[in-house]
Tab-separated table of C-alpha atoms in Angstrom:
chain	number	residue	atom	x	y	z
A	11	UNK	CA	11.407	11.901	16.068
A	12	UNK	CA	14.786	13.247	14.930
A	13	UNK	CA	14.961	13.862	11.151
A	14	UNK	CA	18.022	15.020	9.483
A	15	UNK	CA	16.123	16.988	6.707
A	16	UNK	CA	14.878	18.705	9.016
A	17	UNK	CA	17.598	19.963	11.219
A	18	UNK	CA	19.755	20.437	7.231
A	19	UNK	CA	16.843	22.747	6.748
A	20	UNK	CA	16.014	20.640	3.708
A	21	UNK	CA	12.273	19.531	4.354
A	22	UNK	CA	10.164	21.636	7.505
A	23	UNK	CA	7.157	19.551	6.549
A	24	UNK	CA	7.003	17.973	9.749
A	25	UNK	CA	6.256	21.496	11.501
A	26	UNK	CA	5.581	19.305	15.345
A	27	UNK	CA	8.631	16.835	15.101
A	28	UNK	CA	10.523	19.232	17.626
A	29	UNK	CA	7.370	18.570	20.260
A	30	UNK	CA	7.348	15.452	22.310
A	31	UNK	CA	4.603	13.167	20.885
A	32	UNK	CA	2.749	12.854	24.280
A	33	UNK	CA	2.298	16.744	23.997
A	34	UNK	CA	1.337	16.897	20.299
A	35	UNK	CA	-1.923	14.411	21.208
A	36	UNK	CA	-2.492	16.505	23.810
A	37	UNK	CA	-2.437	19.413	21.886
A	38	UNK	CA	-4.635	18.248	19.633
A	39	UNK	CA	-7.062	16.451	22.280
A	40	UNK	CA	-7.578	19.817	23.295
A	41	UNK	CA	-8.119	21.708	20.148
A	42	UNK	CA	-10.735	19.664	19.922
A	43	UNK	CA	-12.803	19.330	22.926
A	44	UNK	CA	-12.108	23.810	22.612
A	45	UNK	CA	-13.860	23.652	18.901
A	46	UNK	CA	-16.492	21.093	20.307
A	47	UNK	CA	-17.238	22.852	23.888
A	48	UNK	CA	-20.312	23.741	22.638
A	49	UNK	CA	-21.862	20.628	23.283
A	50	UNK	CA	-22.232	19.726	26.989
A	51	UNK	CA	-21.938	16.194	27.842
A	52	UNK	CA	-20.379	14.760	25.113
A	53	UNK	CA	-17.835	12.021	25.893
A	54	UNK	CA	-14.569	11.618	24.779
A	55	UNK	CA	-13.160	8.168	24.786
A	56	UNK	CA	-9.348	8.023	24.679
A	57	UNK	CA	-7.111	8.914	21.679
A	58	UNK	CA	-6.097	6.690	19.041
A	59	UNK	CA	-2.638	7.212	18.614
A	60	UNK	CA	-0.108	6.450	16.014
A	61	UNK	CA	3.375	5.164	15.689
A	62	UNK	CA	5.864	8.399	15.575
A	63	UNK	CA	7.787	6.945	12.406
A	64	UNK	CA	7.041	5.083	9.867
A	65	UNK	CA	3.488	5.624	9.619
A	66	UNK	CA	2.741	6.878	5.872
A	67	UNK	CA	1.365	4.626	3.651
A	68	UNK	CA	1.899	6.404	0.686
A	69	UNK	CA	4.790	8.535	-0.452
A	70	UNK	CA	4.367	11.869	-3.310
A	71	UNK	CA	7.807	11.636	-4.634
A	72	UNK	CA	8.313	14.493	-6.645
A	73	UNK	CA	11.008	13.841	-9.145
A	74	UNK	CA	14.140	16.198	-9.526
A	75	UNK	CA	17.762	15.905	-10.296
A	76	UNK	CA	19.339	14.228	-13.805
A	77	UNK	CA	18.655	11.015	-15.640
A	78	UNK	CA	21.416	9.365	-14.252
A	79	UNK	CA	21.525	10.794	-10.587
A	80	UNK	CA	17.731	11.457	-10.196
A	81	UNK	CA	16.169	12.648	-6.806
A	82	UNK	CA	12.932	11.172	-5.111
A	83	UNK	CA	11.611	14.079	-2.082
A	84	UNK	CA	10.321	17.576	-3.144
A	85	UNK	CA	11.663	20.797	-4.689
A	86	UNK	CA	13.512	23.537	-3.792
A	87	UNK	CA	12.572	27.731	-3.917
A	88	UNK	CA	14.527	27.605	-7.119
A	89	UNK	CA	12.986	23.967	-8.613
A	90	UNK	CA	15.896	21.916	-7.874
A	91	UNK	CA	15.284	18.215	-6.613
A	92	UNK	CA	15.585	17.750	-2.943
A	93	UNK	CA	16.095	14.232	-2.001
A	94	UNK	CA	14.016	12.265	0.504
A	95	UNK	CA	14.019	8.713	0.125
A	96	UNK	CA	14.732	8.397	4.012
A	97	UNK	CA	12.060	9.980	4.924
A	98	UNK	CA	10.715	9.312	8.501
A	99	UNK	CA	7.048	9.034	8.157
A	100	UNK	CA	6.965	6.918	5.474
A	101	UNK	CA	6.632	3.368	5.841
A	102	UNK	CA	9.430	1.302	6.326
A	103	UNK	CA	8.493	-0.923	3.171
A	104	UNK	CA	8.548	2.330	1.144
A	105	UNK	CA	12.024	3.731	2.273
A	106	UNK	CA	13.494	0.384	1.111
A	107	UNK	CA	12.251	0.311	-2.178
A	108	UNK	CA	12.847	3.727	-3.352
A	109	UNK	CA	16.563	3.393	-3.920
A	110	UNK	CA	15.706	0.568	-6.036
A	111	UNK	CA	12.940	2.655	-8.133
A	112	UNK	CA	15.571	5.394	-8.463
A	113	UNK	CA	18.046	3.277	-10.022
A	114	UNK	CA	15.307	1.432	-12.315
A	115	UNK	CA	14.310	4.969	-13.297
A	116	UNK	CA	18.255	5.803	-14.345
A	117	UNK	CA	18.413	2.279	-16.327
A	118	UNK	CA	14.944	3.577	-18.178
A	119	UNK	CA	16.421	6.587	-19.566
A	120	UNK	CA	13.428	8.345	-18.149
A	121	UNK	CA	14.453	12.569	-17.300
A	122	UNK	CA	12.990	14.219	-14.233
A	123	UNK	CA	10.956	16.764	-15.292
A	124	UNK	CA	12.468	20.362	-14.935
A	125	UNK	CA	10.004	22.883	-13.383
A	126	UNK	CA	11.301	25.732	-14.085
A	127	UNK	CA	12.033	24.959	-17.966
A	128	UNK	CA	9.402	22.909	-18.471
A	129	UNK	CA	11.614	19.818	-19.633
A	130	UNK	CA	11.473	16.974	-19.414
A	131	UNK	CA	9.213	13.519	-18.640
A	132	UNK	CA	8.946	12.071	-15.012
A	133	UNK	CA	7.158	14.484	-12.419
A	134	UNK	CA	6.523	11.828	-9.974
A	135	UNK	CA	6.828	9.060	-8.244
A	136	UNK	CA	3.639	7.803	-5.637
A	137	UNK	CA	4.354	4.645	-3.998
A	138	UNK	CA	1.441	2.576	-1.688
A	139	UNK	CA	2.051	0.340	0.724
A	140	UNK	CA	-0.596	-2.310	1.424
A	141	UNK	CA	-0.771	-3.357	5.016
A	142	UNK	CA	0.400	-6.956	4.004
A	143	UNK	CA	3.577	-5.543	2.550
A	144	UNK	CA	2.567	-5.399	-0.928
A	145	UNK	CA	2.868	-2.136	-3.049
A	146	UNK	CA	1.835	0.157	-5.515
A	147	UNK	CA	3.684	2.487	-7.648
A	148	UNK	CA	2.802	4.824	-10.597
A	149	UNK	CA	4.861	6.929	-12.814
A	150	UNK	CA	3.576	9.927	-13.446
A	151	UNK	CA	4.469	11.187	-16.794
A	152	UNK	CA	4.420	14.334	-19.232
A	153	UNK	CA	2.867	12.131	-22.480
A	154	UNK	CA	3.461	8.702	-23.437
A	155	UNK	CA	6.663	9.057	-24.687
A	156	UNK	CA	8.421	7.138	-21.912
A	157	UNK	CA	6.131	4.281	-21.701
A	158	UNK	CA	8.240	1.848	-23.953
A	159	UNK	CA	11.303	2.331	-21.702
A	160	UNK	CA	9.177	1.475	-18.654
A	161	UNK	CA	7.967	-1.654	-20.098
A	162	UNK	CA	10.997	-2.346	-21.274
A	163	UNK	CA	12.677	-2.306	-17.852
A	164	UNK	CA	10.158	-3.228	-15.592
A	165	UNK	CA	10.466	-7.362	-15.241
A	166	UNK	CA	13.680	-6.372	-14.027
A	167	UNK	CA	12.288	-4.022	-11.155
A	168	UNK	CA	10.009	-6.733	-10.351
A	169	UNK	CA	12.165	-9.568	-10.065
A	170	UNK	CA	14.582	-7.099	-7.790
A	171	UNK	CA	11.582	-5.940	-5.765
A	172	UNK	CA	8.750	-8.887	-5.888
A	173	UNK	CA	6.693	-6.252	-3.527
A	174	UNK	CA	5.605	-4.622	-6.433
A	175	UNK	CA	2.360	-5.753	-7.698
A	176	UNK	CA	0.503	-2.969	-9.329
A	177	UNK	CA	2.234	-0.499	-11.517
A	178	UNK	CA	0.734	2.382	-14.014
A	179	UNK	CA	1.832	4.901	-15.805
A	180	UNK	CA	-0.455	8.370	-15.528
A	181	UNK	CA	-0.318	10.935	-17.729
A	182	UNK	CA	-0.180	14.587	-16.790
A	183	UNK	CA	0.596	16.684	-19.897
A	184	UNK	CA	-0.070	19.964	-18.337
A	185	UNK	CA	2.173	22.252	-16.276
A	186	UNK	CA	0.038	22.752	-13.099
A	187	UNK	CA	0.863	22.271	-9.715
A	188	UNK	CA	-1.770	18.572	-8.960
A	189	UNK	CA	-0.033	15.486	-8.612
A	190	UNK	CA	-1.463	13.011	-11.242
A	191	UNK	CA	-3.561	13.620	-14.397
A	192	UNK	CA	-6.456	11.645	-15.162
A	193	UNK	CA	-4.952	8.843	-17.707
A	194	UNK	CA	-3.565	5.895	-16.062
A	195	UNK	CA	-1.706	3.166	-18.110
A	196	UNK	CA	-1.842	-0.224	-16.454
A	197	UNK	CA	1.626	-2.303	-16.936
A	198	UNK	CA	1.070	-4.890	-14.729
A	199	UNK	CA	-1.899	-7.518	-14.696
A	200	UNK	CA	-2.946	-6.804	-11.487
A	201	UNK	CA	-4.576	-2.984	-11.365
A	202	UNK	CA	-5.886	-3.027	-7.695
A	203	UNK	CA	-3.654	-3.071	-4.673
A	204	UNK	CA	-5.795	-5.323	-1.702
A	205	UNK	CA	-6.069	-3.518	1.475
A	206	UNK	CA	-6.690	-5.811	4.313
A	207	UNK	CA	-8.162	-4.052	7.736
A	208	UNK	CA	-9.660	-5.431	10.536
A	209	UNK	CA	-11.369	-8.541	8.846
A	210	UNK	CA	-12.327	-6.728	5.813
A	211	UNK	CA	-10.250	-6.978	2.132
A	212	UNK	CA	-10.628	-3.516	0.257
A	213	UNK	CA	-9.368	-2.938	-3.108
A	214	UNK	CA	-7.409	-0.121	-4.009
A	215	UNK	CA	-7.339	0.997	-7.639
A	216	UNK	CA	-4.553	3.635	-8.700
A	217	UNK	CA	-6.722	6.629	-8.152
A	218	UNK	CA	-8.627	5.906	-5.777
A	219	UNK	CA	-8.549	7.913	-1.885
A	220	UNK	CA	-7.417	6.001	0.830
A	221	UNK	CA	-6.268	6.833	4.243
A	222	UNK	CA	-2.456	7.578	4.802
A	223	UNK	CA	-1.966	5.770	7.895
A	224	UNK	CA	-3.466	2.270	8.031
A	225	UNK	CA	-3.131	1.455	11.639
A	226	UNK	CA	-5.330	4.449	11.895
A	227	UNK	CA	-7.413	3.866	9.645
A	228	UNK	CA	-8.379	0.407	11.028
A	229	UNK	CA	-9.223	1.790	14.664
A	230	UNK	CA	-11.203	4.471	12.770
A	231	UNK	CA	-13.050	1.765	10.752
A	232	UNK	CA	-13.568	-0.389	14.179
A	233	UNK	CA	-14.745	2.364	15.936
A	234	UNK	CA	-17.542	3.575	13.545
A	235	UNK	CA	-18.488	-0.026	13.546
A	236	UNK	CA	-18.920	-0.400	16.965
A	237	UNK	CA	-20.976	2.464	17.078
A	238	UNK	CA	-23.288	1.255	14.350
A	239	UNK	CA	-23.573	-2.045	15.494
A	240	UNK	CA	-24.823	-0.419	18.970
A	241	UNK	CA	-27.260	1.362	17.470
A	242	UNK	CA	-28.077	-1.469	15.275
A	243	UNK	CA	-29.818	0.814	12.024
A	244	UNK	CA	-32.155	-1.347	9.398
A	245	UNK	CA	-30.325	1.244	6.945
A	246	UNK	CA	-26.885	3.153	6.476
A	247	UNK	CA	-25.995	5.629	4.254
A	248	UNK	CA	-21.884	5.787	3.952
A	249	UNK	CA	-21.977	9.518	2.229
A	250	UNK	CA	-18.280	10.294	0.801
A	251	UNK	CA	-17.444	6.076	0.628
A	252	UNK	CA	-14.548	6.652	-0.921
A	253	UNK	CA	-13.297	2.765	-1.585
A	254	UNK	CA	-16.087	1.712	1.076
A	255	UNK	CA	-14.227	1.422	4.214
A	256	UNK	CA	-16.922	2.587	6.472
A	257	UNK	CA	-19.712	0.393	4.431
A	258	UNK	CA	-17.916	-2.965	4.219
A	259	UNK	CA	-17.257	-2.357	7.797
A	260	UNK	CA	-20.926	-1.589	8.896
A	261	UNK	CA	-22.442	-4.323	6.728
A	262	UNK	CA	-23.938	-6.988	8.717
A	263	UNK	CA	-27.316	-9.313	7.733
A	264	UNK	CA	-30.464	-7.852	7.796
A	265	UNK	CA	-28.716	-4.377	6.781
A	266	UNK	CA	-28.708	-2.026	3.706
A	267	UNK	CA	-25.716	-0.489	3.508
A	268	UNK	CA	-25.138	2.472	0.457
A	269	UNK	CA	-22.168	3.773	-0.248
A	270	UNK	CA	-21.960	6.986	-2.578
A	271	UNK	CA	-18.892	8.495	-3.824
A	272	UNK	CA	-18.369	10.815	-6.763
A	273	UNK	CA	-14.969	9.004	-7.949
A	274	UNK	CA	-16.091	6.491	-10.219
A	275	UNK	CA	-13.183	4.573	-10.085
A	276	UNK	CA	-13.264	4.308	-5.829
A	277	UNK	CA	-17.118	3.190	-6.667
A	278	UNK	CA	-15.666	0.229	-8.662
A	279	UNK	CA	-13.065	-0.605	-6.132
A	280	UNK	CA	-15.921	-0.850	-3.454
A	281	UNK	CA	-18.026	-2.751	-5.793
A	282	UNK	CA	-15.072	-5.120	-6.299
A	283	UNK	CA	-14.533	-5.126	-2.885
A	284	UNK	CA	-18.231	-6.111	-1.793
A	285	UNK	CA	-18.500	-8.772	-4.162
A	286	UNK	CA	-21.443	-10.534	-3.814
A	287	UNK	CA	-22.303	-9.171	0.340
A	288	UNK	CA	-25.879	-9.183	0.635
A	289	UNK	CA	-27.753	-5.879	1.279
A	290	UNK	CA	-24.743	-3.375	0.190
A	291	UNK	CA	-24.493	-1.486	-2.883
A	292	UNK	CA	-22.360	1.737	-3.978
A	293	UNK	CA	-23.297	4.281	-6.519
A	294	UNK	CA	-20.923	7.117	-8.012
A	295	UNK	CA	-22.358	10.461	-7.709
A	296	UNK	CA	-22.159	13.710	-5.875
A	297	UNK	CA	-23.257	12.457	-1.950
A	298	UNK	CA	-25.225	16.260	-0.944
A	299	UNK	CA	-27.580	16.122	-4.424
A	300	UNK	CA	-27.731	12.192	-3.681
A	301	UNK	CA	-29.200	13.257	-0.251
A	302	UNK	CA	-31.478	15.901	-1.504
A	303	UNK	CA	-32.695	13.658	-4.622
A	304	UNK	CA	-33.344	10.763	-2.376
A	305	UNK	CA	-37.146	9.774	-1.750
A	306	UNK	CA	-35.724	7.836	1.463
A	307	UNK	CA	-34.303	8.753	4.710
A	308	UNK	CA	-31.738	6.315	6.448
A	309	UNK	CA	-31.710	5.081	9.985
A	310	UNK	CA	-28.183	6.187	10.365
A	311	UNK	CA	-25.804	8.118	7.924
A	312	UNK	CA	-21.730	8.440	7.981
A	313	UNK	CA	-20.372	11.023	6.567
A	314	UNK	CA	-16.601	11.287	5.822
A	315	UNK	CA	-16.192	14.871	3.674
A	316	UNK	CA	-13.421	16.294	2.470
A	317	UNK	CA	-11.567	18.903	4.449
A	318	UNK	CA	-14.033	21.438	3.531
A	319	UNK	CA	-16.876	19.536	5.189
A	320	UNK	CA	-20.083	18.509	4.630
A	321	UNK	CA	-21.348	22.153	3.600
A	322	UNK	CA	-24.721	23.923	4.275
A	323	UNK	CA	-26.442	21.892	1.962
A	324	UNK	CA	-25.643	18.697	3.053
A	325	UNK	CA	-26.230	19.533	6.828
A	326	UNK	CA	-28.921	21.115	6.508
A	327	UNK	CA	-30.716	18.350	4.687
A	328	UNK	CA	-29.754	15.688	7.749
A	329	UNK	CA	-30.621	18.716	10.216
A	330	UNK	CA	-33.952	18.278	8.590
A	331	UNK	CA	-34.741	15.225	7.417
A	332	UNK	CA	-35.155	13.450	10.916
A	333	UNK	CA	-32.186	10.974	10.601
A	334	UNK	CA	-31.649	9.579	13.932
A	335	UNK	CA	-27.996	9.264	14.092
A	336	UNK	CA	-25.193	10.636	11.913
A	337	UNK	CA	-21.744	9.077	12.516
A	338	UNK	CA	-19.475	12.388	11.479
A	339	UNK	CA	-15.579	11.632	10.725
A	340	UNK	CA	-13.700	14.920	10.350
A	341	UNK	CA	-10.016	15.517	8.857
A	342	UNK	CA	-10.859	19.082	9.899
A	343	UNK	CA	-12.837	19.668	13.407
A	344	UNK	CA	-12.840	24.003	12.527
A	345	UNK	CA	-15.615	22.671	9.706
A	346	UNK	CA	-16.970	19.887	12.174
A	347	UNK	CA	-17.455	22.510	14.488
A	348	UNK	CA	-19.102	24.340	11.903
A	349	UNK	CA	-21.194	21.830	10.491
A	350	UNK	CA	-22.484	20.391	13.876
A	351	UNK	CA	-23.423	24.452	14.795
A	352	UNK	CA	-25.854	24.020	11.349
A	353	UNK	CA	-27.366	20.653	12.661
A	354	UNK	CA	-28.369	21.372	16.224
A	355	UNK	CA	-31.169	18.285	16.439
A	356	UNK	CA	-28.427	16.336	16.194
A	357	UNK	CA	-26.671	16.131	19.751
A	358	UNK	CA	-22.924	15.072	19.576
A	359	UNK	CA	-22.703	12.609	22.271
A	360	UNK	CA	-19.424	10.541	21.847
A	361	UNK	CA	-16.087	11.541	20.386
A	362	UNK	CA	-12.733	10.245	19.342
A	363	UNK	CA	-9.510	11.993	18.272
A	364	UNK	CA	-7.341	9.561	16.056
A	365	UNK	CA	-3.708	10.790	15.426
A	366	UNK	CA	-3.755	10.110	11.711
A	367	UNK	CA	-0.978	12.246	10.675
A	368	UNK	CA	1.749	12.387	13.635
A	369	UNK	CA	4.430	15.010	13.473
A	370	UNK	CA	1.780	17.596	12.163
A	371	UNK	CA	-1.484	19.969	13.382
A	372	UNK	CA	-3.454	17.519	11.592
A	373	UNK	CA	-6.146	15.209	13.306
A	374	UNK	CA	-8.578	12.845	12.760
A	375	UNK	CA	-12.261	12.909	15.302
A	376	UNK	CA	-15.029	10.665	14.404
A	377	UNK	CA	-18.050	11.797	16.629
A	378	UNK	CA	-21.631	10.176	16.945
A	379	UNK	CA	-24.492	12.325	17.005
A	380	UNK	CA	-27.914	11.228	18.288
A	381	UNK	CA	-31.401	13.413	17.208
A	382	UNK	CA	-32.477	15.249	20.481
């Protein structure tokens, strides 16, 4: 992929985009089998891999520049606005409509925030692209201040770009280097941003987790399911749900399906989500003291942690508790690696590297494990 913020020296995020694609999947196909060599005779089935461009689903604008020439991208060593609005991974559907959020941004009055003076209103913009074309973008904001001027202005953003069906305003008053705060101002009816994959609507709310690449994302989902379906559990536990991608996916009749996930909000966007399926339910709450509270054991449990991984708790409890399958989906094979050496009744026997995140070291590998 050739990327002229990258050969301007401007943005080196994309730290592979000088390797040939074929040889970055490669790469990574054998990082992984290296991490996971411990484990004679598990199968890998091919790679999952991803469009070179155009694959982000969701762009972290940060906002620099002036009020009347404002710039969408990242910052500089010395806080100054680097603009990126062209930006190669991002969707297609998002590169269009930033030029137009820039310019309803100038019309609003509303002034990038200044880093290094601590001035100023509008840190970011994040913009989500639904794989039906619709999108979502929130303004996040240093206080409330600039929330007139965006309501103000907005029917005339959304009669330009008719794309644009959720937008909120969120509210990060301190100066600390996370991306949104934990207010969120709806300003358009709709709050939740439908997510169609593979036969199966989920709802995205504003603050809610979802993965970055949806093509992905749907042969991850598909493949989980196929797994599940195979071994054809009376019960699933979907540990980490997130907006319950990997529940509404493994549902099927006959089935209890729970999803738990310690975002509230992601809870209620898989609740919404569900509807009225039979024999699924989602709970917020922490998924390892879930596990350990729980009086029941599950035929089969997915887990989809964070980058850190499941922990010692949490494998030790399904090392223990005679679960017959886990079906493990790793951001991060080091900690899969290290989390499968803590469970070792649990036999990985299949694998599958997904490139979620082309033009970087980062992978995706779902892997089923069976109880020896």
């Amino acid at each position: 992929m050739q990327c002229s913020y990258y050969d301007a020296h401007q943005c080196r995020s994309c730290t592979l985009i000088q390797v040939p694609y074929a040889d970055q999947v490669r790469d990574k196909e054998e990082r992984c089998a290296e991490l996971l060599g411990d484990h004679p005779g598990l199968q890998w089935l091919p790679s999952v891999r991803s469009p070179e461009s155009g694959y982000r689903n969701k762009a972290k604008m940060v906002v620099g520049g002036t009020v009347r020439h404002p710039t969408f991208g990242i910052l500089d060593a010395a806080g100054r606005g680097v603009d990126l609005r062209e930006c190669g991974v991002c969707s297609p559907g998002i590169t269009d409509v930033l030029p137009l959020l820039a310019r309803f941004t100038a019309r609003a009055g509303l002034v990038p925030y200044d880093v290094p003076r601590r001035r100023g209103e509008l840190k970011y913009v994040l913009v989500t692209e639904s794989p039906s074309g619709e999108l979502m973008v929130r303004f996040v904001l240093r206080s409330e201040r600039s929330i007139p001027a965006l309501r103000e202005h907005l029917p005339g953003l959304l009669a330009t770009a008719p794309r644009i069906v959720v937008v909120t305003a969120n509210l990060l008053p301190e100066h600390k280097a996370v991306v949104e705060g934990d207010v969120e101002v709806p300003l358009t009816e709709r709050t939740t941003l439908t997510m169609p994959l593979g036969g199966v609507s989920l709802d995205l709310r504003p603050q809610s987790f979802f993965q970055t690449n949806s093509a992905v994302a749907g042969e991850l989902y598909a493949q989980v399911a196929r797994w599940v379906d195979e071994i054809d559990p009376a019960s699933v536990w979907d540990l980490y749900c997130g907006v319950g991608g990997f529940a509404l996916h493994c549902a099927a009749p006959g089935r209890r399906v729970v999803g738990i996930e310690v975002s509230a909000e992601a809870v209620e966007s898989a609740r919404s989500a569900a509807g009225d399926l039979p024999g699924v339910e989602f709970a917020a709450g922490d998924a390892t003291r879930f596990a350990l509270e729980s009086d029941e054991v599950p035929e089969l449990v997915v887990v989809n942690p964070p980058r850190r991984g499941t922990g010692p708790e949490l494998a030790g409890w399904l090392e223990e508790s005679g679960v017959r399958h886990v079906v493990y989906s790793s951001c991060n094979p080091v900690t899969l690696a290290r989390d499968l050496a803590a469970m070792p009744s649990l036999r990985p026997v299949r694998a599958r590297v997904l490139d979620m995140f082309p033009q970087t070291p980062h992978v995706e590998v779902a892997t089923l494990l069976e109880r020896t």
